[in-house]
Amino acid sequence: MDKLLDGVQYVLNLGPTVILPIAIIIIGMIFGTGFKKAFRSGITIGIGFVGINLVINLLVTNLGPAAQQMVERFGLNLTIIDTGWPSAAAASWASPVAAILIPVCLIVNLILIFFKITKTLDIDIWNYWHFIAAGATGYVVTGGNWWFAILCAILYEVAVLIIADKTAPMVERFYGLKGISMPTGSTAAFGAIGIPIGWVVGKIPGLRKLHADPESIQKRFGIFGEPMMMGLILGVAIGLLAGYDVGEILKIGMSMAAVMLLMPRMVKILMEGLIPVSEAAREFMKSRFKGRELYIGLDAALSVGHPAVMSTALLLVPITLFLAVILPGNRVLPFGDLATIPFYIAFIVASRKGNIIQSLITGTIVIAFSLLMATNFADVHTAMMNGADFKMPDGATQVSSLDLGGNFLNWAILKFSEAYQALFGN
């Protein structure tokens, strides 16, 4: 088992920029694109993800220090530190159940497609860590029950695939991604509660007919409504809240402007590679399974380049920190996952058709729930991190994250696991 886990870890350490192109080449060949076209698609997609990761790193390296400065400036004192999705993913991959769950999740996906329970073929192997995190949650709560851990992972996967199916038409309409679904665990989980909340918000008088999408804003404010200018303005505002000097404020402003301009272009490169494989998949299904549709399941990174998503996410950064202070019952200090907010609100923004005001109100409500869930998840989250020999941040007694601990589906798995343990445990 240790050798198997080491082999799996080696492959996963290559990251999505290597794993995804290999998966695309294999799938392209299966669907009959031919090696040349499949290889070209795989490499193009890999390059697109390299570009997306570079832009996301630009976002992270600027937002992280700014958030830390805000925390110090306003004297926030919360005992549970949000260590972010990278540490949560590392803890999940380090779980004893990780190696067995990768083939299990792949097989379950194929079985669900065969029995027409899902239309999504999830090739985003890297993001299987969300399913594994659910399994690791069950494993920790039940004191090492392997079968229950596998059940938790499968339940989470089924829920994510169903949500991905249901949201695929919306993803096509809003993001223009035909034949693509987004079975990213956190995106699906936040969307599961965010979409119905957004529907209610959209019915509020005064907000119902308010046009606040990027196009309407650009028409109203001219050059200052353009995505890069919005990024500049929001970056400067974050720098001011962090108490930066003029030079640092201008740097973060330019960085956020660059994120807003470059991200859609990186996604466009990625889509250039995806289109041939997506079309081949549709033709394959049409010729062999008449009337059946197949979605290619990919990372929600495809959605974060939309100006409405990035604008809403940047506005939510200071709001999330403010919520952490005033929200009764919260003990989580948001930090590591602040830069991941675009992934959490991707379905919310799409369901609100890019309306930034409605998306912002909905996102605020959802983040409030997420903070409370992350607080409740802290004991198990900390146990998972300790199991992975994670070094505790200075001054922290517990850790959690919005991505794992504040994720509605994983929190539901936590409650299910606790109920199981109370009924059948020792």
XYZ file of N, CA and C in Angstrom, residues 30-32 280 282-292:
45
model
N -9.389 7.985 -27.429
C -10.561 7.113 -27.237
C -11.734 7.594 -28.078
N -11.915 8.906 -28.142
C -13.047 9.477 -28.878
C -12.755 9.665 -30.365
N -11.581 9.220 -30.823
C -11.308 9.170 -32.256
C -10.790 10.442 -32.886
N -15.341 15.935 -30.449
C -15.158 14.503 -30.724
C -15.977 13.661 -29.748
N -18.778 14.533 -28.284
C -20.192 14.641 -28.666
C -20.506 13.753 -29.861
N -19.610 13.748 -30.855
C -19.827 12.918 -32.038
C -19.777 11.430 -31.678
N -18.873 11.075 -30.780
C -18.743 9.687 -30.323
C -20.044 9.223 -29.672
N -20.577 10.053 -28.783
C -21.809 9.693 -28.083
C -22.992 9.664 -29.045
N -22.997 10.591 -29.996
C -24.107 10.677 -30.949
C -24.152 9.443 -31.862
N -22.969 8.957 -32.255
C -22.917 7.824 -33.178
C -23.183 6.488 -32.492
N -22.820 6.386 -31.222
C -22.949 5.103 -30.520
C -24.119 5.052 -29.541
N -24.485 6.199 -29.016
C -25.586 6.254 -28.042
C -26.520 7.387 -28.442
N -27.434 7.099 -29.344
C -28.324 8.130 -29.877
C -29.136 8.772 -28.761
N -29.168 10.085 -28.814
C -29.955 10.828 -27.835
C -29.239 11.084 -26.527
N -28.024 10.523 -26.360
C -27.282 10.724 -25.113
C -26.272 11.859 -25.266
